[in-house]
Amino acid sequence: MTDRGAAMYAEVMTVPAPQPVAPTERALLDVVFGQVWTRPGLSRRDRRFITLACVAAADAEGPLREHVYAALRSGDLSITEIQEAALHFAVYSGWPKASRLNMMIDEQWARIHAERGTPVPPPEPLLPLPTPSDPEARLATGEQAFIDVNCLPFVPTRDNPYSGAGILNFVFGEVWLRPGLGRRERRLLTVACVGFQDAPYPIMSHVYAALRSRDLSFDEMDELILQFAAYYGWAKAATLQAVAHEQQQRVRQELSGQDFAVPK
Amino acid sequence: MTDRGAAMYAEVMTVPAPQPVAPTERALLDVVFGQVWTRPGLSRRDRRFITLACVAAADAEGPLREHVYAALRSGDLSITEIQEAALHFAVYSGWPKASRLNMMIDEQWARIHAERGTPVPPPEPLLPLPTPSDPEARLATGEQAFIDVNCLPFVPTRDNPYSGAGILNFVFGEVWLRPGLGRRERRLLTVACVGFQDAPYPIMSHVYAALRSRDLSFDEMDELILQFAAYYGWAKAATLQAVAHEQQQRVRQELSGQDFAVPK
Amino acid sequence: MTDRGAAMYAEVMTVPAPQPVAPTERALLDVVFGQVWTRPGLSRRDRRFITLACVAAADAEGPLREHVYAALRSGDLSITEIQEAALHFAVYSGWPKASRLNMMIDEQWARIHAERGTPVPPPEPLLPLPTPSDPEARLATGEQAFIDVNCLPFVPTRDNPYSGAGILNFVFGEVWLRPGLGRRERRLLTVACVGFQDAPYPIMSHVYAALRSRDLSFDEMDELILQFAAYYGWAKAATLQAVAHEQQQRVRQELSGQDFAVPK
């Protein structure tokens, strides 16, 4: 079993697996790499978004370095995608942890180029921003994105700092609309983030929206939760899974009237 | 001992202390209320910002409800201040936990007015925003605020989603500049948030800036850390305290050439 | 494999295993119950302290309820021990999460007695406290306990709120000395808590002290970390394991001169 895990480790991490000594190290190879990363249902690239969110949230210096390095070196994520993921992660996990992730990305990107003996390419310019500058237009854009992303028929009030200046003006008025990362990838990151952040309503609403939008199939959500369980533990994963069951049921009912096939 | 704690509990929480049964409940009264909240060095109002950040981060439903209720009912925080604190908290701890805090604020604000038999006053309008709409001007504003708040002579690159679209455009280009909450209060929230977020560089930089700006005295920082220890545990507090010692030393040296008294 | 996991689930949780539907639920039975809880090296009772700390920290309502119920119903932990564990947890994880744990303990203790049709026995009286009330004597007691528990030759300053009022006066001057829970059990809880709290120095110092004091053998520490990995994820567990390797090496050197056998 460890052989299979060691082979998958080398494939995912882009370096040979270390010789396991402690039970945890052996189980990491046997279970996490041998039995989770090897599963169908989500691509290796998909699993990286979930894993990056978890190791960044856990403040695990070693795993964070190794997974950022592997995500870039494997070519599974472009520098633009992983940098965009750091911004998205900042929104859902807080700026301090995201700052560390962002610094690690720069560091590992430089390391990879040093190893290749090539110069680090210049960054893409921030401006022009893809979203309106006018506050009124920006809030309107944020309201529409809030409806589209959350699959909800209403929007929160503008006249509250959190929901107005934060949610409508920035989170949905800008971040979710940025071109650097697709909506499906943002779903993978967001569900992982609400999973470790614990707040019940965001867990429910983002699991629901990911399923209802069909950005993630029911099976993909279940796979996401298993990947999350490996990197953030069974306690939080159990909560996420219980919510997923409820929301799969809810979405099944909402979509059952439609003539296209109900997601398995 | 418990009498003093029970009296302080009633003063802070605005309701009588429950009769302690378990060791944790008695220690909460004896230690947290009897020996921490009663200390000089930080006002009760100051301690609320630290405590609100901790209970919101801990996702502990009961304590979150009680502390939000008490902060508003006591009049220590206005609705504008606590709502602004929720936005600031969102930036430093992530939107999902902040969403829960924000919902709790609305709920408890309604409860307080129901208890008083008075209608909930209308919210303050979000617009006009206090900061420039033009992206270029907004980034320039964010760069200046970054320098002022962090007490640093440089700014991060604009051409990175996290530092450009996030840090300069929103965190410093808008949130820190909003009038709803003073910079000192934002320091109390931020240091508590970086304390539980764990990322080393943000802890160092925000503890440094809070001291270097003299928004918090050395003694106030030490008190902040004790309050934090009570509500987020001694493990993370140990890190915060170790960093505070280093940064107090650093600030002492940087300020020693100046003719005004060095903070004790 | 699932059969073995289901059998172990029933034994640990004191209720039949639910039928697994999602991959995470199947893996919980196969891996967590089938391959972790079944291991020798730590008793089921030992594993409960680690698991309770993890589920309480994760704020996972369902698992927290089920593990508190099972710990008490199985008789593995007495009500006195689990309540004492809640106090110890409060110190290392903060009051908000601990208050939730404490409420859950009361709730499940009542539930168990309701199921048995017996009245809830009266709680044990807190007083007299096992430690001196005279502040000077109390600090001296705390300093000695700090040395004994941490296996360090020095003590922190009294003249700092965190280390004086917090660490010496309360954490070591009282909590670690309380009779309700043994020092070994407190080690299991503490290492799990510093593990998810992430603070580097406390992780190092508590892993070291647990090994140096010989309260936990090297193999028991490795088992603790595997149990932790299951409930708090591989990211944080990897950090804990890396520190454990270093500290095992350090302790091996420190003890090698002694005539009693060096722990394996």
PDB file of C-alpha atoms in Angstrom, chain B:
ATOM      1  CA  MET B   1     -13.027  35.701  44.865  1.00  0.00           C
ATOM      2  CA  THR B   2     -16.115  34.537  43.000  1.00  0.00           C
ATOM      3  CA  ASP B   3     -18.096  37.466  44.431  1.00  0.00           C
ATOM      4  CA  ARG B   4     -15.786  39.954  42.784  1.00  0.00           C
ATOM      5  CA  GLY B   5     -15.922  37.961  39.571  1.00  0.00           C
ATOM      6  CA  ALA B   6     -19.709  37.760  39.684  1.00  0.00           C
ATOM      7  CA  ALA B   7     -19.951  41.509  40.233  1.00  0.00           C
ATOM      8  CA  MET B   8     -17.654  42.190  37.282  1.00  0.00           C
ATOM      9  CA  TYR B   9     -19.566  39.689  35.155  1.00  0.00           C
ATOM     10  CA  ALA B  10     -22.797  41.590  35.834  1.00  0.00           C
ATOM     11  CA  GLU B  11     -21.095  44.865  34.959  1.00  0.00           C
ATOM     12  CA  VAL B  12     -19.504  43.594  31.726  1.00  0.00           C
ATOM     13  CA  MET B  13     -22.279  41.301  30.511  1.00  0.00           C
ATOM     14  CA  THR B  14     -25.139  43.551  31.718  1.00  0.00           C
ATOM     15  CA  VAL B  15     -26.919  40.520  33.200  1.00  0.00           C
ATOM     16  CA  PRO B  16     -26.417  38.681  36.524  1.00  0.00           C
ATOM     17  CA  ALA B  17     -23.713  36.017  36.582  1.00  0.00           C
ATOM     18  CA  PRO B  18     -25.026  32.445  36.355  1.00  0.00           C
ATOM     19  CA  GLN B  19     -24.361  30.256  39.379  1.00  0.00           C
ATOM     20  CA  PRO B  20     -21.115  28.414  38.563  1.00  0.00           C
ATOM     21  CA  VAL B  21     -21.259  24.631  38.705  1.00  0.00           C
ATOM     22  CA  ALA B  22     -18.379  23.183  36.720  1.00  0.00           C
ATOM     23  CA  PRO B  23     -14.727  24.161  37.294  1.00  0.00           C
ATOM     24  CA  THR B  24     -14.720  26.024  33.975  1.00  0.00           C
ATOM     25  CA  GLU B  25     -17.680  28.156  34.994  1.00  0.00           C
ATOM     26  CA  ARG B  26     -16.150  29.033  38.338  1.00  0.00           C
ATOM     27  CA  ALA B  27     -12.788  29.819  36.771  1.00  0.00           C
ATOM     28  CA  LEU B  28     -14.547  32.003  34.207  1.00  0.00           C
ATOM     29  CA  LEU B  29     -15.875  34.124  37.071  1.00  0.00           C
ATOM     30  CA  ASP B  30     -12.806  33.995  39.285  1.00  0.00           C
ATOM     31  CA  VAL B  31     -10.143  34.440  36.667  1.00  0.00           C
ATOM     32  CA  VAL B  32     -11.564  35.914  33.491  1.00  0.00           C
ATOM     33  CA  PHE B  33     -13.995  38.316  35.120  1.00  0.00           C
ATOM     34  CA  GLY B  34     -12.468  38.592  38.593  1.00  0.00           C
ATOM     35  CA  GLN B  35      -8.831  38.928  37.589  1.00  0.00           C
ATOM     36  CA  VAL B  36      -8.698  40.008  33.938  1.00  0.00           C
ATOM     37  CA  TRP B  37     -11.662  42.284  33.193  1.00  0.00           C
ATOM     38  CA  THR B  38     -11.065  44.066  36.502  1.00  0.00           C
ATOM     39  CA  ARG B  39      -7.507  45.085  35.624  1.00  0.00           C
ATOM     40  CA  PRO B  40      -6.546  48.680  34.877  1.00  0.00           C
ATOM     41  CA  GLY B  41      -4.525  49.359  31.736  1.00  0.00           C
ATOM     42  CA  LEU B  42      -7.299  48.926  29.214  1.00  0.00           C
ATOM     43  CA  SER B  43     -10.821  50.254  29.491  1.00  0.00           C
ATOM     44  CA  ARG B  44     -13.822  47.947  29.517  1.00  0.00           C
ATOM     45  CA  ARG B  45     -14.634  49.334  26.070  1.00  0.00           C
ATOM     46  CA  ASP B  46     -11.142  48.519  24.801  1.00  0.00           C
ATOM     47  CA  ARG B  47     -11.407  44.977  26.138  1.00  0.00           C
ATOM     48  CA  ARG B  48     -14.660  44.492  24.254  1.00  0.00           C
ATOM     49  CA  PHE B  49     -12.983  44.860  20.853  1.00  0.00           C
ATOM     50  CA  ILE B  50     -10.438  42.174  21.750  1.00  0.00           C
ATOM     51  CA  THR B  51     -13.103  39.920  23.224  1.00  0.00           C
ATOM     52  CA  LEU B  52     -15.544  40.331  20.328  1.00  0.00           C
ATOM     53  CA  ALA B  53     -12.820  39.363  17.858  1.00  0.00           C
ATOM     54  CA  CYS B  54     -11.984  36.274  19.918  1.00  0.00           C
ATOM     55  CA  VAL B  55     -15.535  35.027  20.455  1.00  0.00           C
ATOM     56  CA  ALA B  56     -16.377  35.653  16.793  1.00  0.00           C
ATOM     57  CA  ALA B  57     -13.289  33.759  15.697  1.00  0.00           C
ATOM     58  CA  ALA B  58     -14.031  30.895  18.054  1.00  0.00           C
ATOM     59  CA  ASP B  59     -17.489  30.443  16.527  1.00  0.00           C
ATOM     60  CA  ALA B  60     -18.872  29.930  19.991  1.00  0.00           C
ATOM     61  CA  GLU B  61     -22.547  30.729  19.554  1.00  0.00           C
ATOM     62  CA  GLY B  62     -23.419  31.457  23.186  1.00  0.00           C
ATOM     63  CA  PRO B  63     -20.495  33.706  24.105  1.00  0.00           C
ATOM     64  CA  LEU B  64     -20.777  35.523  20.775  1.00  0.00           C
ATOM     65  CA  ARG B  65     -24.451  36.320  21.405  1.00  0.00           C
ATOM     66  CA  GLU B  66     -23.813  37.422  24.974  1.00  0.00           C
ATOM     67  CA  HIS B  67     -20.844  39.648  24.166  1.00  0.00           C
ATOM     68  CA  VAL B  68     -22.517  41.336  21.205  1.00  0.00           C
ATOM     69  CA  TYR B  69     -25.598  41.968  23.341  1.00  0.00           C
ATOM     70  CA  ALA B  70     -23.512  43.309  26.224  1.00  0.00           C
ATOM     71  CA  ALA B  71     -21.350  45.535  24.038  1.00  0.00           C
ATOM     72  CA  LEU B  72     -24.445  47.227  22.594  1.00  0.00           C
ATOM     73  CA  ARG B  73     -26.647  47.204  25.675  1.00  0.00           C
ATOM     74  CA  SER B  74     -23.920  48.705  27.858  1.00  0.00           C
ATOM     75  CA  GLY B  75     -23.552  51.533  25.384  1.00  0.00           C
ATOM     76  CA  ASP B  76     -19.792  50.881  25.265  1.00  0.00           C
ATOM     77  CA  LEU B  77     -20.062  50.429  21.489  1.00  0.00           C
ATOM     78  CA  SER B  78     -22.503  52.196  19.188  1.00  0.00           C
ATOM     79  CA  ILE B  79     -24.242  50.213  16.467  1.00  0.00           C
ATOM     80  CA  THR B  80     -22.109  52.033  13.911  1.00  0.00           C
ATOM     81  CA  GLU B  81     -18.921  51.077  15.718  1.00  0.00           C
ATOM     82  CA  ILE B  82     -19.786  47.411  16.140  1.00  0.00           C
ATOM     83  CA  GLN B  83     -20.961  47.093  12.540  1.00  0.00           C
ATOM     84  CA  GLU B  84     -17.765  48.712  11.377  1.00  0.00           C
ATOM     85  CA  ALA B  85     -15.889  46.282  13.633  1.00  0.00           C
ATOM     86  CA  ALA B  86     -17.619  43.421  11.786  1.00  0.00           C
ATOM     87  CA  LEU B  87     -16.264  44.697   8.473  1.00  0.00           C
ATOM     88  CA  HIS B  88     -12.780  45.111   9.929  1.00  0.00           C
ATOM     89  CA  PHE B  89     -13.032  41.632  11.436  1.00  0.00           C
ATOM     90  CA  ALA B  90     -14.072  40.237   8.037  1.00  0.00           C
ATOM     91  CA  VAL B  91     -10.826  41.466   6.537  1.00  0.00           C
ATOM     92  CA  TYR B  92      -8.636  39.979   9.234  1.00  0.00           C
ATOM     93  CA  SER B  93     -10.524  36.781  10.023  1.00  0.00           C
ATOM     94  CA  GLY B  94     -12.422  35.905   6.877  1.00  0.00           C
ATOM     95  CA  TRP B  95     -15.901  36.622   5.595  1.00  0.00           C
ATOM     96  CA  PRO B  96     -17.651  33.485   6.845  1.00  0.00           C
ATOM     97  CA  LYS B  97     -16.971  34.130  10.525  1.00  0.00           C
ATOM     98  CA  ALA B  98     -17.722  37.811   9.975  1.00  0.00           C
ATOM     99  CA  SER B  99     -21.027  36.932   8.359  1.00  0.00           C
ATOM    100  CA  ARG B 100     -22.020  35.207  11.552  1.00  0.00           C
ATOM    101  CA  LEU B 101     -20.889  38.165  13.654  1.00  0.00           C
ATOM    102  CA  ASN B 102     -22.801  40.564  11.434  1.00  0.00           C
ATOM    103  CA  MET B 103     -25.994  38.503  11.647  1.00  0.00           C
ATOM    104  CA  MET B 104     -25.590  38.328  15.421  1.00  0.00           C
ATOM    105  CA  ILE B 105     -25.223  42.106  15.626  1.00  0.00           C
ATOM    106  CA  ASP B 106     -28.482  42.627  13.717  1.00  0.00           C
ATOM    107  CA  GLU B 107     -30.221  40.026  15.883  1.00  0.00           C
ATOM    108  CA  GLN B 108     -29.072  41.459  19.209  1.00  0.00           C
ATOM    109  CA  TRP B 109     -29.684  45.053  18.127  1.00  0.00           C
ATOM    110  CA  ALA B 110     -33.269  44.050  17.332  1.00  0.00           C
ATOM    111  CA  ARG B 111     -33.517  42.207  20.677  1.00  0.00           C
ATOM    112  CA  ILE B 112     -32.359  45.254  22.620  1.00  0.00           C
ATOM    113  CA  HIS B 113     -34.921  47.466  20.920  1.00  0.00           C
ATOM    114  CA  ALA B 114     -37.632  44.876  21.488  1.00  0.00           C
ATOM    115  CA  GLU B 115     -36.733  44.820  25.197  1.00  0.00           C
ATOM    116  CA  ARG B 116     -36.906  48.613  25.271  1.00  0.00           C
ATOM    117  CA  GLY B 117     -40.094  48.676  23.242  1.00  0.00           C
ATOM    118  CA  THR B 118     -38.507  51.076  20.768  1.00  0.00           C
ATOM    119  CA  PRO B 119     -38.171  50.684  16.990  1.00  0.00           C
ATOM    120  CA  VAL B 120     -34.790  49.829  15.455  1.00  0.00           C
ATOM    121  CA  PRO B 121     -33.462  53.072  13.946  1.00  0.00           C
ATOM    122  CA  PRO B 122     -32.758  53.106  10.192  1.00  0.00           C
ATOM    123  CA  PRO B 123     -29.168  52.275   9.175  1.00  0.00           C
ATOM    124  CA  GLU B 124     -26.719  54.938   8.057  1.00  0.00           C
ATOM    125  CA  PRO B 125     -26.416  55.085   4.257  1.00  0.00           C
ATOM    126  CA  LEU B 126     -23.327  53.468   2.761  1.00  0.00           C
ATOM    127  CA  LEU B 127     -22.872  56.046   0.039  1.00  0.00           C
ATOM    128  CA  PRO B 128     -21.075  58.246  -0.583  1.00  0.00           C
ATOM    129  CA  LEU B 129     -17.943  56.190   0.130  1.00  0.00           C
ATOM    130  CA  PRO B 130     -15.217  58.158   1.926  1.00  0.00           C
ATOM    131  CA  THR B 131     -12.552  57.041  -0.537  1.00  0.00           C
ATOM    132  CA  PRO B 132     -11.861  57.808  -4.213  1.00  0.00           C
ATOM    133  CA  SER B 133     -13.646  55.861  -6.927  1.00  0.00           C
ATOM    134  CA  ASP B 134     -11.004  56.230  -9.607  1.00  0.00           C
ATOM    135  CA  PRO B 135      -8.817  53.080  -9.448  1.00  0.00           C
ATOM    136  CA  GLU B 136      -5.574  55.006  -9.833  1.00  0.00           C
ATOM    137  CA  ALA B 137      -6.469  57.515  -7.119  1.00  0.00           C
ATOM    138  CA  ARG B 138      -7.781  54.726  -4.938  1.00  0.00           C
ATOM    139  CA  LEU B 139      -4.526  52.768  -5.169  1.00  0.00           C
ATOM    140  CA  ALA B 140      -2.564  55.915  -4.352  1.00  0.00           C
ATOM    141  CA  THR B 141      -4.785  56.451  -1.307  1.00  0.00           C
ATOM    142  CA  GLY B 142      -4.261  52.830  -0.327  1.00  0.00           C
ATOM    143  CA  GLU B 143      -0.502  53.162  -0.668  1.00  0.00           C
ATOM    144  CA  GLN B 144      -0.424  56.195   1.627  1.00  0.00           C
ATOM    145  CA  ALA B 145      -2.680  54.479   4.171  1.00  0.00           C
ATOM    146  CA  PHE B 146      -0.484  51.369   3.995  1.00  0.00           C
ATOM    147  CA  ILE B 147       2.532  53.522   4.903  1.00  0.00           C
ATOM    148  CA  ASP B 148       0.686  55.371   7.679  1.00  0.00           C
ATOM    149  CA  VAL B 149      -0.980  52.359   9.289  1.00  0.00           C
ATOM    150  CA  ASN B 150       1.960  49.978   9.051  1.00  0.00           C
ATOM    151  CA  CYS B 151       4.619  52.597   9.854  1.00  0.00           C
ATOM    152  CA  LEU B 152       6.614  51.309   6.900  1.00  0.00           C
ATOM    153  CA  PRO B 153       8.584  53.259   4.279  1.00  0.00           C
ATOM    154  CA  PHE B 154       7.506  51.080   1.358  1.00  0.00           C
ATOM    155  CA  VAL B 155       4.385  49.671  -0.287  1.00  0.00           C
ATOM    156  CA  PRO B 156       3.697  46.281  -1.869  1.00  0.00           C
ATOM    157  CA  THR B 157       3.376  45.889  -5.632  1.00  0.00           C
ATOM    158  CA  ARG B 158       0.102  46.789  -7.272  1.00  0.00           C
ATOM    159  CA  ASP B 159       0.596  44.060  -9.826  1.00  0.00           C
ATOM    160  CA  ASN B 160      -0.412  41.143  -7.649  1.00  0.00           C
ATOM    161  CA  PRO B 161      -4.074  40.285  -6.989  1.00  0.00           C
ATOM    162  CA  TYR B 162      -3.601  39.902  -3.241  1.00  0.00           C
ATOM    163  CA  SER B 163      -1.553  43.038  -2.653  1.00  0.00           C
ATOM    164  CA  GLY B 164      -3.007  45.153  -5.463  1.00  0.00           C
ATOM    165  CA  ALA B 165      -6.707  44.343  -5.693  1.00  0.00           C
ATOM    166  CA  GLY B 166      -6.841  43.290  -2.047  1.00  0.00           C
ATOM    167  CA  ILE B 167      -4.440  45.118   0.240  1.00  0.00           C
ATOM    168  CA  LEU B 168      -4.013  48.460  -1.542  1.00  0.00           C
ATOM    169  CA  ASN B 169      -7.373  48.728  -3.266  1.00  0.00           C
ATOM    170  CA  PHE B 170      -9.590  47.557  -0.426  1.00  0.00           C
ATOM    171  CA  VAL B 171      -7.940  46.878   2.957  1.00  0.00           C
ATOM    172  CA  PHE B 172      -5.948  50.116   3.116  1.00  0.00           C
ATOM    173  CA  GLY B 173      -7.635  51.962   0.247  1.00  0.00           C
ATOM    174  CA  GLU B 174     -10.961  51.703   1.992  1.00  0.00           C
ATOM    175  CA  VAL B 175     -11.459  49.717   5.206  1.00  0.00           C
ATOM    176  CA  TRP B 176      -8.808  51.342   7.436  1.00  0.00           C
ATOM    177  CA  LEU B 177      -9.948  54.782   6.240  1.00  0.00           C
ATOM    178  CA  ARG B 178     -13.636  54.384   6.963  1.00  0.00           C
ATOM    179  CA  PRO B 179     -14.873  56.837   9.593  1.00  0.00           C
ATOM    180  CA  GLY B 180     -17.049  54.410  11.578  1.00  0.00           C
ATOM    181  CA  LEU B 181     -14.230  53.265  13.837  1.00  0.00           C
ATOM    182  CA  GLY B 182     -11.056  54.938  15.056  1.00  0.00           C
ATOM    183  CA  ARG B 183      -7.591  53.709  14.200  1.00  0.00           C
ATOM    184  CA  ARG B 184      -6.842  52.752  17.811  1.00  0.00           C
ATOM    185  CA  GLU B 185      -9.941  50.533  17.945  1.00  0.00           C
ATOM    186  CA  ARG B 186      -8.898  48.980  14.636  1.00  0.00           C
ATOM    187  CA  ARG B 187      -5.518  48.227  16.224  1.00  0.00           C
ATOM    188  CA  LEU B 188      -7.174  46.335  19.084  1.00  0.00           C
ATOM    189  CA  LEU B 189      -9.196  44.269  16.623  1.00  0.00           C
ATOM    190  CA  THR B 190      -6.302  43.676  14.254  1.00  0.00           C
ATOM    191  CA  VAL B 191      -3.790  42.544  16.856  1.00  0.00           C
ATOM    192  CA  ALA B 192      -6.369  40.118  18.268  1.00  0.00           C
ATOM    193  CA  CYS B 193      -7.088  38.812  14.756  1.00  0.00           C
ATOM    194  CA  VAL B 194      -3.472  38.308  13.717  1.00  0.00           C
ATOM    195  CA  GLY B 195      -3.037  36.643  17.104  1.00  0.00           C
ATOM    196  CA  PHE B 196      -5.402  33.808  16.271  1.00  0.00           C
ATOM    197  CA  GLN B 197      -4.623  33.774  12.551  1.00  0.00           C
ATOM    198  CA  ASP B 198      -1.050  32.784  13.449  1.00  0.00           C
ATOM    199  CA  ALA B 199       0.794  34.000  10.378  1.00  0.00           C
ATOM    200  CA  PRO B 200       4.151  35.230  11.748  1.00  0.00           C
ATOM    201  CA  TYR B 201       4.764  38.249   9.511  1.00  0.00           C
ATOM    202  CA  PRO B 202       1.357  39.875  10.075  1.00  0.00           C
ATOM    203  CA  ILE B 203       1.697  39.339  13.837  1.00  0.00           C
ATOM    204  CA  MET B 204       5.071  41.029  13.820  1.00  0.00           C
ATOM    205  CA  SER B 205       4.042  43.886  11.564  1.00  0.00           C
ATOM    206  CA  HIS B 206       0.765  44.750  13.312  1.00  0.00           C
ATOM    207  CA  VAL B 207       2.189  44.487  16.825  1.00  0.00           C
ATOM    208  CA  TYR B 208       5.068  46.703  15.700  1.00  0.00           C
ATOM    209  CA  ALA B 209       2.818  49.271  14.013  1.00  0.00           C
ATOM    210  CA  ALA B 210       0.433  49.467  16.972  1.00  0.00           C
ATOM    211  CA  LEU B 211       3.394  50.269  19.255  1.00  0.00           C
ATOM    212  CA  ARG B 212       5.386  52.380  16.798  1.00  0.00           C
ATOM    213  CA  SER B 213       2.383  54.561  15.999  1.00  0.00           C
ATOM    214  CA  ARG B 214       1.865  54.939  19.753  1.00  0.00           C
ATOM    215  CA  ASP B 215      -1.784  54.067  19.192  1.00  0.00           C
ATOM    216  CA  LEU B 216      -1.172  51.458  21.905  1.00  0.00           C
ATOM    217  CA  SER B 217       1.333  51.887  24.729  1.00  0.00           C
ATOM    218  CA  PHE B 218       3.604  49.016  25.711  1.00  0.00           C
ATOM    219  CA  ASP B 219       1.473  48.350  28.787  1.00  0.00           C
ATOM    220  CA  GLU B 220      -1.733  48.442  26.758  1.00  0.00           C
ATOM    221  CA  MET B 221      -0.256  45.849  24.372  1.00  0.00           C
ATOM    222  CA  ASP B 222       0.572  43.585  27.312  1.00  0.00           C
ATOM    223  CA  GLU B 223      -2.961  43.981  28.649  1.00  0.00           C
ATOM    224  CA  LEU B 224      -4.362  43.231  25.204  1.00  0.00           C
ATOM    225  CA  ILE B 225      -2.423  39.971  25.196  1.00  0.00           C
ATOM    226  CA  LEU B 226      -3.737  38.912  28.604  1.00  0.00           C
ATOM    227  CA  GLN B 227      -7.303  39.607  27.482  1.00  0.00           C
ATOM    228  CA  PHE B 228      -6.558  37.629  24.319  1.00  0.00           C
ATOM    229  CA  ALA B 229      -5.101  34.746  26.338  1.00  0.00           C
ATOM    230  CA  ALA B 230      -8.295  34.466  28.336  1.00  0.00           C
ATOM    231  CA  TYR B 231     -10.502  34.341  25.254  1.00  0.00           C
ATOM    232  CA  TYR B 232      -8.307  32.525  22.751  1.00  0.00           C
ATOM    233  CA  GLY B 233      -6.044  30.451  24.906  1.00  0.00           C
ATOM    234  CA  TRP B 234      -2.546  30.575  26.258  1.00  0.00           C
ATOM    235  CA  ALA B 235      -0.868  28.862  23.332  1.00  0.00           C
ATOM    236  CA  LYS B 236      -1.459  31.552  20.727  1.00  0.00           C
ATOM    237  CA  ALA B 237      -1.045  34.222  23.379  1.00  0.00           C
ATOM    238  CA  ALA B 238       2.473  32.954  24.069  1.00  0.00           C
ATOM    239  CA  THR B 239       3.447  33.680  20.485  1.00  0.00           C
ATOM    240  CA  LEU B 240       1.875  37.116  20.619  1.00  0.00           C
ATOM    241  CA  GLN B 241       3.655  37.920  23.877  1.00  0.00           C
ATOM    242  CA  ALA B 242       7.034  36.800  22.563  1.00  0.00           C
ATOM    243  CA  VAL B 243       6.612  39.012  19.503  1.00  0.00           C
ATOM    244  CA  ALA B 244       5.464  41.922  21.676  1.00  0.00           C
ATOM    245  CA  HIS B 245       8.655  41.730  23.730  1.00  0.00           C
ATOM    246  CA  GLU B 246      10.769  41.861  20.560  1.00  0.00           C
ATOM    247  CA  GLN B 247       8.817  44.692  19.016  1.00  0.00           C
ATOM    248  CA  GLN B 248       8.751  46.730  22.246  1.00  0.00           C
ATOM    249  CA  GLN B 249      12.543  46.469  22.214  1.00  0.00           C
ATOM    250  CA  ARG B 250      12.668  47.480  18.568  1.00  0.00           C
ATOM    251  CA  VAL B 251      10.349  50.466  19.079  1.00  0.00           C
ATOM    252  CA  ARG B 252      12.248  51.499  22.192  1.00  0.00           C
ATOM    253  CA  GLN B 253      15.404  51.732  20.103  1.00  0.00           C
ATOM    254  CA  GLU B 254      13.728  53.527  17.217  1.00  0.00           C
ATOM    255  CA  LEU B 255      12.201  56.122  19.523  1.00  0.00           C
ATOM    256  CA  SER B 256      15.099  56.546  21.909  1.00  0.00           C
ATOM    257  CA  GLY B 257      16.684  59.295  19.829  1.00  0.00           C
ATOM    258  CA  GLN B 258      13.549  61.389  20.045  1.00  0.00           C
ATOM    259  CA  ASP B 259      13.126  64.034  22.672  1.00  0.00           C
ATOM    260  CA  PHE B 260       9.695  62.985  23.910  1.00  0.00           C
ATOM    261  CA  ALA B 261       9.632  60.392  26.656  1.00  0.00           C
ATOM    262  CA  VAL B 262      10.071  56.795  25.623  1.00  0.00           C
ATOM    263  CA  PRO B 263       6.907  54.822  26.465  1.00  0.00           C
ATOM    264  CA  LYS B 264       7.325  52.889  29.723  1.00  0.00           C
TER     265      LYS B 264
END
